[in-house]
Amino acid sequence: MQTRVKAWTRAVQTRMTTWTKAVLCTVGAVGLTALLAGAVMNPTDERVAWEDLPQAVRDTILREANGATVREIEKEMRGGQVVYEAEWLVNGREVEIAVAADGTLLAGDDDGDDDDGDDDDGDDGDEAEVPEDQVPEAARAVLRKQAGNGAVLHYSREVERGVVIYEAEWQANGVSHEAAVTAEGALLEVEQIIPAAGAPAGVRSAIDGQFGAGAAVVVEKKMIVLYEIEGKINGRNREILVTPTGRVISGGDDDDGDDDDGDDDD
């Protein structure tokens, strides 16, 4: 799932055959403003001593630091919940993680990555397989639900844009499936490998055009979760698309009545 960010962007620009769009109720200007403001972190942080941390938080920090000396720990409120941030250095590069009070790893960040604010598609960390007991309960429950009766073959963990993501892979009727969720259990995407012959005609045509007729290719069917939010700001209609991690990937005024998918419906 290395191309999840690119897939999200393309899902906005083109009409994907398979994508999941959850449409929320229309919100007013005040509600929309509150939603966007909720993504802004409370600037008032509180330094915390190691001995004052909950044991579950200590355990997570020790596991993630892996022997590195923790330089600083702060406590802050995010969405009405207490979150602890810890920092340390690895090979001269600053690493920061966010941990919930119950020890759940919420986010990780390596400040050695570029911070120029551009929209690059690089991942923050390599995907690594993890044992089931290291997958947060909320994430594990959603992944198991997606797998249904299929036995999960393995779980993995990676960090994308500072957000910790857990994935599971399983087999169903001989077909490989994968799903990705956040640590809190928000479903990001589901994918399965399908035979090229089972793809829609438009996809098969694109395969022939790009790879040549009869080329051996692997086709993954992706269902990506996006939230569409509609409201008004200063009397003007506004519509945005947001990923489950809170990233706004499309938005603009919609008073002209035109569709915003970028295609030519004429």
Short mmCIF file of N, CA and C in Angstrom, two decimals, residues 126-214:
data_model
loop_
_atom_site.label_atom_id
_atom_site.label_comp_id
_atom_site.label_asym_id
_atom_site.label_seq_id
_atom_site.Cartn_x
_atom_site.Cartn_y
_atom_site.Cartn_z
N ASP A 126 9.31 2.55 6.68
CA ASP A 126 9.11 1.31 5.97
C ASP A 126 8.04 0.48 6.68
N GLU A 127 7.33 -0.31 5.90
CA GLU A 127 6.33 -1.20 6.46
C GLU A 127 7.04 -2.37 7.13
N ALA A 128 6.60 -2.73 8.33
CA ALA A 128 7.22 -3.83 9.06
C ALA A 128 6.14 -4.73 9.66
N GLU A 129 6.36 -6.01 9.58
CA GLU A 129 5.40 -6.96 10.14
C GLU A 129 5.45 -6.90 11.66
N VAL A 130 4.27 -6.98 12.29
CA VAL A 130 4.18 -6.93 13.75
C VAL A 130 3.30 -8.08 14.23
N PRO A 131 3.54 -8.57 15.44
CA PRO A 131 2.68 -9.62 15.99
C PRO A 131 1.31 -9.05 16.32
N GLU A 132 0.32 -9.92 16.36
CA GLU A 132 -1.06 -9.47 16.58
C GLU A 132 -1.22 -8.71 17.88
N ASP A 133 -0.49 -9.11 18.92
CA ASP A 133 -0.68 -8.45 20.22
C ASP A 133 -0.10 -7.04 20.26
N GLN A 134 0.62 -6.63 19.19
CA GLN A 134 1.11 -5.26 19.13
C GLN A 134 0.22 -4.36 18.26
N VAL A 135 -0.88 -4.92 17.77
CA VAL A 135 -1.86 -4.12 17.03
C VAL A 135 -2.90 -3.63 18.02
N PRO A 136 -3.15 -2.30 18.10
CA PRO A 136 -4.14 -1.79 19.05
C PRO A 136 -5.48 -2.50 18.90
N GLU A 137 -6.17 -2.67 20.01
CA GLU A 137 -7.41 -3.43 20.00
C GLU A 137 -8.42 -2.88 19.01
N ALA A 138 -8.56 -1.54 18.94
CA ALA A 138 -9.53 -0.94 18.03
C ALA A 138 -9.20 -1.25 16.58
N ALA A 139 -7.90 -1.16 16.25
CA ALA A 139 -7.47 -1.47 14.88
C ALA A 139 -7.65 -2.95 14.58
N ARG A 140 -7.30 -3.78 15.53
CA ARG A 140 -7.40 -5.23 15.33
C ARG A 140 -8.85 -5.66 15.11
N ALA A 141 -9.77 -5.06 15.86
CA ALA A 141 -11.18 -5.42 15.72
C ALA A 141 -11.71 -5.12 14.33
N VAL A 142 -11.34 -3.96 13.78
CA VAL A 142 -11.82 -3.59 12.45
C VAL A 142 -11.19 -4.48 11.39
N LEU A 143 -9.91 -4.78 11.52
CA LEU A 143 -9.24 -5.64 10.55
C LEU A 143 -9.83 -7.05 10.56
N ARG A 144 -10.12 -7.55 11.74
CA ARG A 144 -10.73 -8.88 11.83
C ARG A 144 -12.12 -8.88 11.20
N LYS A 145 -12.85 -7.80 11.41
CA LYS A 145 -14.19 -7.70 10.82
C LYS A 145 -14.12 -7.72 9.31
N GLN A 146 -13.13 -7.02 8.75
CA GLN A 146 -12.96 -7.00 7.31
C GLN A 146 -12.59 -8.39 6.79
N ALA A 147 -11.79 -9.10 7.54
CA ALA A 147 -11.36 -10.43 7.10
C ALA A 147 -12.49 -11.44 7.17
N GLY A 148 -13.47 -11.20 8.03
CA GLY A 148 -14.60 -12.13 8.15
C GLY A 148 -14.13 -13.50 8.60
N ASN A 149 -14.47 -14.51 7.84
CA ASN A 149 -14.06 -15.87 8.17
C ASN A 149 -12.65 -16.21 7.70
N GLY A 150 -12.04 -15.29 6.99
CA GLY A 150 -10.69 -15.53 6.51
C GLY A 150 -9.67 -15.40 7.64
N ALA A 151 -8.70 -16.27 7.65
CA ALA A 151 -7.65 -16.23 8.67
C ALA A 151 -6.61 -15.18 8.29
N VAL A 152 -6.36 -14.25 9.21
CA VAL A 152 -5.36 -13.21 8.94
C VAL A 152 -3.97 -13.85 8.88
N LEU A 153 -3.28 -13.63 7.77
CA LEU A 153 -1.96 -14.22 7.58
C LEU A 153 -0.89 -13.45 8.35
N HIS A 154 -0.99 -12.14 8.32
CA HIS A 154 -0.04 -11.33 9.09
C HIS A 154 -0.54 -9.91 9.20
N TYR A 155 -0.02 -9.22 10.22
CA TYR A 155 -0.29 -7.79 10.43
C TYR A 155 1.00 -7.02 10.17
N SER A 156 0.86 -5.77 9.76
CA SER A 156 2.03 -4.92 9.57
C SER A 156 1.72 -3.50 10.03
N ARG A 157 2.78 -2.74 10.21
CA ARG A 157 2.65 -1.37 10.71
C ARG A 157 3.57 -0.47 9.91
N GLU A 158 3.09 0.73 9.60
CA GLU A 158 3.92 1.73 8.95
C GLU A 158 3.43 3.11 9.33
N VAL A 159 4.24 4.11 9.04
CA VAL A 159 3.88 5.49 9.34
C VAL A 159 3.81 6.26 8.03
N GLU A 160 2.67 6.89 7.80
CA GLU A 160 2.49 7.71 6.60
C GLU A 160 2.04 9.10 7.01
N ARG A 161 2.82 10.09 6.61
CA ARG A 161 2.52 11.48 6.95
C ARG A 161 2.27 11.65 8.45
N GLY A 162 3.09 10.97 9.24
CA GLY A 162 3.00 11.10 10.68
C GLY A 162 1.89 10.31 11.33
N VAL A 163 1.14 9.53 10.56
CA VAL A 163 0.04 8.74 11.10
C VAL A 163 0.42 7.26 11.08
N VAL A 164 0.24 6.59 12.21
CA VAL A 164 0.53 5.17 12.29
C VAL A 164 -0.62 4.38 11.66
N ILE A 165 -0.29 3.49 10.76
CA ILE A 165 -1.29 2.70 10.03
C ILE A 165 -0.99 1.22 10.21
N TYR A 166 -2.05 0.48 10.47
CA TYR A 166 -1.94 -0.97 10.62
C TYR A 166 -2.67 -1.65 9.47
N GLU A 167 -2.05 -2.71 8.95
CA GLU A 167 -2.62 -3.44 7.82
C GLU A 167 -2.70 -4.92 8.15
N ALA A 168 -3.63 -5.59 7.50
CA ALA A 168 -3.78 -7.03 7.65
C ALA A 168 -3.97 -7.64 6.28
N GLU A 169 -3.46 -8.85 6.12
CA GLU A 169 -3.63 -9.58 4.86
C GLU A 169 -4.25 -10.94 5.15
N TRP A 170 -5.20 -11.33 4.30
CA TRP A 170 -5.84 -12.62 4.49
C TRP A 170 -6.25 -13.19 3.14
N GLN A 171 -6.61 -14.46 3.14
CA GLN A 171 -7.05 -15.14 1.94
C GLN A 171 -8.53 -15.48 2.07
N ALA A 172 -9.27 -15.29 1.00
CA ALA A 172 -10.69 -15.66 0.97
C ALA A 172 -10.98 -16.26 -0.40
N ASN A 173 -11.39 -17.51 -0.40
CA ASN A 173 -11.67 -18.22 -1.66
C ASN A 173 -10.48 -18.18 -2.61
N GLY A 174 -9.29 -18.27 -2.02
CA GLY A 174 -8.09 -18.28 -2.83
C GLY A 174 -7.64 -16.93 -3.33
N VAL A 175 -8.31 -15.86 -2.89
CA VAL A 175 -7.98 -14.51 -3.34
C VAL A 175 -7.34 -13.74 -2.20
N SER A 176 -6.27 -13.01 -2.51
CA SER A 176 -5.56 -12.23 -1.50
C SER A 176 -6.28 -10.90 -1.25
N HIS A 177 -6.49 -10.58 0.02
CA HIS A 177 -7.13 -9.34 0.43
C HIS A 177 -6.25 -8.61 1.43
N GLU A 178 -6.36 -7.28 1.45
CA GLU A 178 -5.68 -6.47 2.44
C GLU A 178 -6.60 -5.34 2.88
N ALA A 179 -6.39 -4.87 4.10
CA ALA A 179 -7.12 -3.71 4.60
C ALA A 179 -6.17 -2.88 5.45
N ALA A 180 -6.41 -1.58 5.52
CA ALA A 180 -5.58 -0.67 6.30
C ALA A 180 -6.47 0.18 7.18
N VAL A 181 -6.04 0.38 8.43
CA VAL A 181 -6.79 1.19 9.39
C VAL A 181 -5.82 2.04 10.19
N THR A 182 -6.36 3.05 10.86
CA THR A 182 -5.56 3.83 11.80
C THR A 182 -5.51 3.10 13.14
N ALA A 183 -4.68 3.61 14.04
CA ALA A 183 -4.58 3.00 15.36
C ALA A 183 -5.92 3.03 16.10
N GLU A 184 -6.75 4.04 15.78
CA GLU A 184 -8.05 4.16 16.42
C GLU A 184 -9.11 3.30 15.75
N GLY A 185 -8.76 2.63 14.65
CA GLY A 185 -9.70 1.74 13.99
C GLY A 185 -10.47 2.36 12.85
N ALA A 186 -10.07 3.52 12.36
CA ALA A 186 -10.74 4.13 11.20
C ALA A 186 -10.28 3.40 9.94
N LEU A 187 -11.23 2.88 9.18
CA LEU A 187 -10.90 2.15 7.96
C LEU A 187 -10.42 3.11 6.88
N LEU A 188 -9.26 2.82 6.29
CA LEU A 188 -8.68 3.66 5.24
C LEU A 188 -8.95 3.10 3.86
N GLU A 189 -8.70 1.81 3.68
CA GLU A 189 -8.93 1.21 2.38
C GLU A 189 -8.95 -0.31 2.49
N VAL A 190 -9.58 -0.91 1.50
CA VAL A 190 -9.60 -2.37 1.36
C VAL A 190 -9.22 -2.68 -0.07
N GLU A 191 -8.41 -3.71 -0.25
CA GLU A 191 -8.02 -4.06 -1.61
C GLU A 191 -7.97 -5.57 -1.77
N GLN A 192 -8.15 -6.00 -2.99
CA GLN A 192 -8.05 -7.42 -3.29
C GLN A 192 -7.47 -7.60 -4.68
N ILE A 193 -6.76 -8.67 -4.85
CA ILE A 193 -6.19 -8.98 -6.16
C ILE A 193 -7.24 -9.71 -6.98
N ILE A 194 -7.46 -9.25 -8.21
CA ILE A 194 -8.45 -9.87 -9.09
C ILE A 194 -7.78 -10.23 -10.41
N PRO A 195 -8.31 -11.20 -11.13
CA PRO A 195 -7.76 -11.51 -12.46
C PRO A 195 -8.05 -10.36 -13.41
N ALA A 196 -7.14 -10.10 -14.31
CA ALA A 196 -7.33 -9.00 -15.26
C ALA A 196 -8.62 -9.18 -16.05
N ALA A 197 -8.98 -10.43 -16.33
CA ALA A 197 -10.21 -10.68 -17.10
C ALA A 197 -11.45 -10.27 -16.32
N GLY A 198 -11.34 -10.18 -15.00
CA GLY A 198 -12.48 -9.79 -14.18
C GLY A 198 -12.61 -8.30 -13.96
N ALA A 199 -11.68 -7.53 -14.50
CA ALA A 199 -11.73 -6.07 -14.36
C ALA A 199 -12.74 -5.50 -15.34
N PRO A 200 -13.29 -4.30 -15.05
CA PRO A 200 -14.22 -3.67 -15.99
C PRO A 200 -13.58 -3.45 -17.36
N ALA A 201 -14.42 -3.33 -18.37
CA ALA A 201 -13.92 -3.19 -19.74
C ALA A 201 -12.98 -1.99 -19.88
N GLY A 202 -13.30 -0.90 -19.21
CA GLY A 202 -12.44 0.28 -19.30
C GLY A 202 -11.06 0.03 -18.73
N VAL A 203 -11.00 -0.74 -17.65
CA VAL A 203 -9.71 -1.07 -17.05
C VAL A 203 -8.91 -1.99 -17.98
N ARG A 204 -9.59 -2.97 -18.55
CA ARG A 204 -8.90 -3.88 -19.47
C ARG A 204 -8.35 -3.12 -20.67
N SER A 205 -9.12 -2.16 -21.16
CA SER A 205 -8.67 -1.35 -22.28
C SER A 205 -7.43 -0.54 -21.91
N ALA A 206 -7.43 0.01 -20.68
CA ALA A 206 -6.27 0.78 -20.22
C ALA A 206 -5.05 -0.13 -20.09
N ILE A 207 -5.26 -1.36 -19.61
CA ILE A 207 -4.15 -2.30 -19.48
C ILE A 207 -3.54 -2.59 -20.85
N ASP A 208 -4.40 -2.85 -21.83
CA ASP A 208 -3.90 -3.13 -23.17
C ASP A 208 -3.14 -1.94 -23.74
N GLY A 209 -3.67 -0.72 -23.47
CA GLY A 209 -3.03 0.47 -24.01
C GLY A 209 -1.70 0.78 -23.36
N GLN A 210 -1.59 0.48 -22.05
CA GLN A 210 -0.37 0.83 -21.32
C GLN A 210 0.67 -0.28 -21.34
N PHE A 211 0.23 -1.55 -21.32
CA PHE A 211 1.17 -2.66 -21.20
C PHE A 211 1.20 -3.56 -22.44
N GLY A 212 0.21 -3.40 -23.28
CA GLY A 212 0.13 -4.27 -24.45
C GLY A 212 -0.85 -5.40 -24.23
N ALA A 213 -1.54 -5.80 -25.29
CA ALA A 213 -2.54 -6.86 -25.19
C ALA A 213 -1.90 -8.15 -24.69
N GLY A 214 -2.56 -8.77 -23.73
CA GLY A 214 -2.09 -10.05 -23.21
C GLY A 214 -0.93 -9.97 -22.25
#
